[in-house]
Coordinates of N, CA, C and O in Angstrom, one line a residue:
X226 N 36.3 100.6 108.4 CA 37.1 99.9 109.4 C 38.3 100.8 109.6 O 38.9 101.3 108.7
X227 N 38.8 100.8 110.8 CA 40.0 101.5 111.2 C 41.2 100.9 110.6 O 41.5 99.7 110.7
X228 N 42.0 101.7 109.8 CA 43.2 101.1 109.1 C 44.2 100.5 110.1 O 44.8 99.5 109.8
X229 N 44.4 101.2 111.2 CA 45.3 100.7 112.2 C 44.9 99.3 112.7 O 45.7 98.3 112.7
X230 N 43.6 99.1 113.0 CA 43.1 97.9 113.5 C 43.2 96.8 112.4 O 43.7 95.7 112.7
X231 N 42.9 97.1 111.2 CA 43.0 96.2 110.1 C 44.4 95.7 109.9 O 44.7 94.5 109.8
X232 N 45.4 96.6 110.0 CA 46.8 96.2 109.9 C 47.2 95.3 111.0 O 47.9 94.3 110.7
X233 N 46.8 95.5 112.2 CA 47.1 94.6 113.3 C 46.5 93.3 113.1 O 47.1 92.2 113.3
X234 N 45.2 93.2 112.7 CA 44.5 92.0 112.6 C 45.1 91.2 111.4 O 45.2 90.0 111.4
X235 N 45.5 91.9 110.3 CA 46.2 91.2 109.2 C 47.4 90.5 109.7 O 47.8 89.4 109.3
X236 N 48.2 91.2 110.6 CA 49.4 90.6 111.1 C 49.0 89.3 112.0 O 49.7 88.3 111.9
X237 N 48.0 89.4 112.8 CA 47.5 88.3 113.5 C 47.1 87.1 112.6 O 47.4 86.0 112.9
X238 N 46.5 87.4 111.5 CA 46.0 86.4 110.6 C 47.1 85.7 109.9 O 47.0 84.5 109.5
X239 N 48.3 86.3 109.9 CA 49.5 85.7 109.3 C 50.4 85.1 110.3 O 51.5 84.6 110.0
X240 N 50.0 85.1 111.6 CA 50.9 84.6 112.7 C 51.2 83.1 112.7 O 52.2 82.7 113.2
X241 N 50.2 82.3 112.2 CA 50.4 80.9 112.3 C 50.0 80.3 113.6 O 50.1 79.1 113.8
X242 N 49.5 81.1 114.5 CA 49.1 80.7 115.8 C 47.5 80.5 115.8 O 46.8 81.5 115.7
X243 N 47.0 79.3 115.8 CA 45.6 79.0 115.7 C 44.7 79.9 116.6 O 43.6 80.3 116.2
X244 N 45.2 80.2 117.8 CA 44.4 81.0 118.7 C 44.0 82.3 118.1 O 42.8 82.7 118.3
X245 N 44.9 83.0 117.4 CA 44.5 84.3 116.9 C 44.4 84.3 115.4 O 43.7 85.2 114.8
X246 N 45.0 83.4 114.6 CA 44.9 83.6 113.2 C 43.6 83.2 112.6 O 43.1 83.9 111.7
X247 N 42.9 82.2 113.1 CA 41.6 81.9 112.6 C 40.5 82.9 112.9 O 39.8 83.3 111.9
X248 N 40.4 83.4 114.1 CA 39.4 84.5 114.4 C 39.7 85.7 113.6 O 38.9 86.4 113.1
X249 N 41.0 86.0 113.4 CA 41.5 87.2 112.6 C 41.0 87.0 111.2 O 40.5 88.0 110.6
X250 N 41.3 85.9 110.6 CA 40.9 85.7 109.2 C 39.4 85.8 109.0 O 38.9 86.4 108.0
X251 N 38.6 85.2 109.9 CA 37.2 85.3 109.8 C 36.7 86.8 109.9 O 35.8 87.2 109.2
X252 N 37.3 87.5 110.8 CA 36.9 89.0 111.0 C 37.3 89.7 109.7 O 36.4 90.5 109.2
X253 N 38.4 89.5 109.1 CA 38.8 90.2 107.9 C 37.9 89.8 106.8 O 37.5 90.6 106.0
X254 N 37.6 88.5 106.6 CA 36.7 88.0 105.5 C 35.3 88.6 105.7 O 34.7 88.9 104.6
X255 N 34.9 88.9 106.9 CA 33.6 89.4 107.1 C 33.6 90.9 107.2 O 32.6 91.6 107.5
X256 N 34.7 91.5 106.8 CA 34.9 93.0 106.8 C 34.5 93.6 108.2 O 33.8 94.6 108.2
X257 N 34.9 92.9 109.2 CA 34.7 93.5 110.6 C 33.2 93.4 111.1 O 32.9 94.0 112.0
X258 N 32.5 92.5 110.4 CA 31.1 92.3 110.9 C 31.0 92.1 112.4 O 31.8 91.4 112.9
X259 N 30.0 92.6 113.0 CA 29.8 92.6 114.4 C 29.8 91.2 115.0 O 30.4 90.9 116.1
X260 N 29.3 90.2 114.3 CA 29.2 88.8 114.8 C 30.6 88.2 114.9 O 30.8 87.2 115.6
X261 N 31.6 88.8 114.2 CA 33.0 88.2 114.3 C 33.9 89.0 115.3 O 35.0 88.5 115.6
X262 N 33.3 90.1 115.8 CA 34.1 90.9 116.7 C 34.4 90.2 118.1 O 35.5 90.2 118.5
X263 N 33.3 89.7 118.7 CA 33.5 89.1 120.0 C 34.4 87.9 120.1 O 35.3 87.8 120.9
X264 N 34.3 87.0 119.1 CA 35.3 85.8 119.1 C 36.7 86.3 118.9 O 37.6 85.8 119.5
X265 N 36.9 87.3 118.1 CA 38.2 87.9 117.8 C 38.7 88.5 119.1 O 39.9 88.3 119.5
X266 N 37.9 89.4 119.7 CA 38.3 90.0 121.0 C 38.7 89.0 122.1 O 39.7 89.2 122.7
X267 N 37.9 88.0 122.2 CA 38.2 87.0 123.2 C 39.5 86.3 122.9 O 40.3 86.0 123.8
X268 N 39.8 86.0 121.6 CA 41.0 85.3 121.2 C 42.2 86.2 121.5 O 43.3 85.8 122.0
X269 N 42.1 87.5 121.2 CA 43.2 88.4 121.4 C 43.4 88.6 122.9 O 44.6 88.6 123.4
X270 N 42.4 88.7 123.7 CA 42.6 88.7 125.2 C 43.3 87.5 125.7 O 44.2 87.6 126.5
X271 N 42.9 86.3 125.2 CA 43.6 85.1 125.6 C 45.0 85.1 125.2 O 45.9 84.7 125.9
X272 N 45.3 85.5 124.0 CA 46.7 85.6 123.5 C 47.5 86.5 124.3 O 48.7 86.3 124.6
X273 N 46.9 87.6 124.8 CA 47.6 88.6 125.6 C 47.9 88.0 127.0 O 49.0 88.1 127.5
X274 N 47.0 87.1 127.5 CA 47.3 86.4 128.8 C 48.4 85.4 128.6 O 49.3 85.4 129.4
X275 N 48.3 84.7 127.5 CA 49.3 83.6 127.3 C 50.7 84.1 126.8 O 51.7 83.5 127.1
X276 N 50.7 85.2 126.1 CA 52.0 85.6 125.4 C 52.2 87.1 125.5 O 53.1 87.5 124.8
X277 N 51.4 87.8 126.2 CA 51.5 89.3 126.1 C 52.7 89.9 126.8 O 52.8 91.1 126.7
X278 N 53.5 89.2 127.4 CA 54.7 89.8 128.0 C 56.0 88.9 127.7 O 56.9 89.0 128.5
X279 N 56.0 88.3 126.6 CA 57.1 87.4 126.2 C 58.2 88.2 125.5 O 59.3 87.7 125.4
X280 N 57.9 89.4 125.1 CA 59.0 90.2 124.5 C 58.9 90.2 123.0 O 59.7 90.8 122.3
X281 N 57.9 89.5 122.4 CA 57.8 89.4 120.9 C 57.1 90.7 120.4 O 56.6 91.5 121.2
X282 N 57.1 90.8 119.1 CA 56.5 92.0 118.5 C 55.0 92.1 118.7 O 54.4 93.2 118.5
X283 N 54.4 91.0 119.0 CA 52.9 91.0 119.2 C 52.5 91.6 120.5 O 51.3 91.9 120.7
X284 N 53.3 91.6 121.5 CA 52.9 92.0 122.9 C 52.1 93.3 122.9 O 51.0 93.4 123.4
X285 N 52.7 94.4 122.2 CA 52.0 95.7 122.2 C 50.8 95.6 121.3 O 49.8 96.3 121.5
X286 N 50.8 94.8 120.3 CA 49.7 94.7 119.3 C 48.5 94.1 120.0 O 47.4 94.5 119.7
X287 N 48.7 93.1 120.9 CA 47.5 92.6 121.6 C 46.8 93.7 122.3 O 45.6 93.8 122.2
X288 N 47.5 94.4 123.1 CA 46.9 95.5 123.9 C 46.3 96.5 123.0 O 45.2 97.0 123.4
X289 N 46.9 96.9 121.9 CA 46.3 98.0 121.1 C 45.1 97.4 120.4 O 44.1 98.2 120.3
X290 N 45.1 96.2 120.0 CA 43.9 95.6 119.3 C 42.7 95.6 120.3 O 41.6 95.9 119.9
X291 N 43.0 95.2 121.5 CA 41.9 95.2 122.5 C 41.3 96.6 122.7 O 40.1 96.7 122.8
X292 N 42.2 97.6 122.7 CA 41.7 99.0 122.8 C 40.8 99.3 121.7 O 39.7 99.9 121.8
X293 N 41.2 99.0 120.5 CA 40.5 99.4 119.2 C 39.2 98.6 119.0 O 38.3 99.1 118.4
X294 N 39.3 97.3 119.5 CA 38.1 96.5 119.3 C 37.0 96.9 120.3 O 35.8 96.8 120.1

């Protein structure tokens, strides 16, 4: 797995925001298994829509995670 992506997803897993932390934890626990990729990608896309321009540290991470996934 890509170290950069893992780092971003670990940050999402610790976010406390159910939208992205649960799919992130599942992806990490499954070591990036393909079946966990699509739910994670959809969650990150939704997070980017809802919060991707609020000015927080996650804004750029959403976009980068989408590129890497």
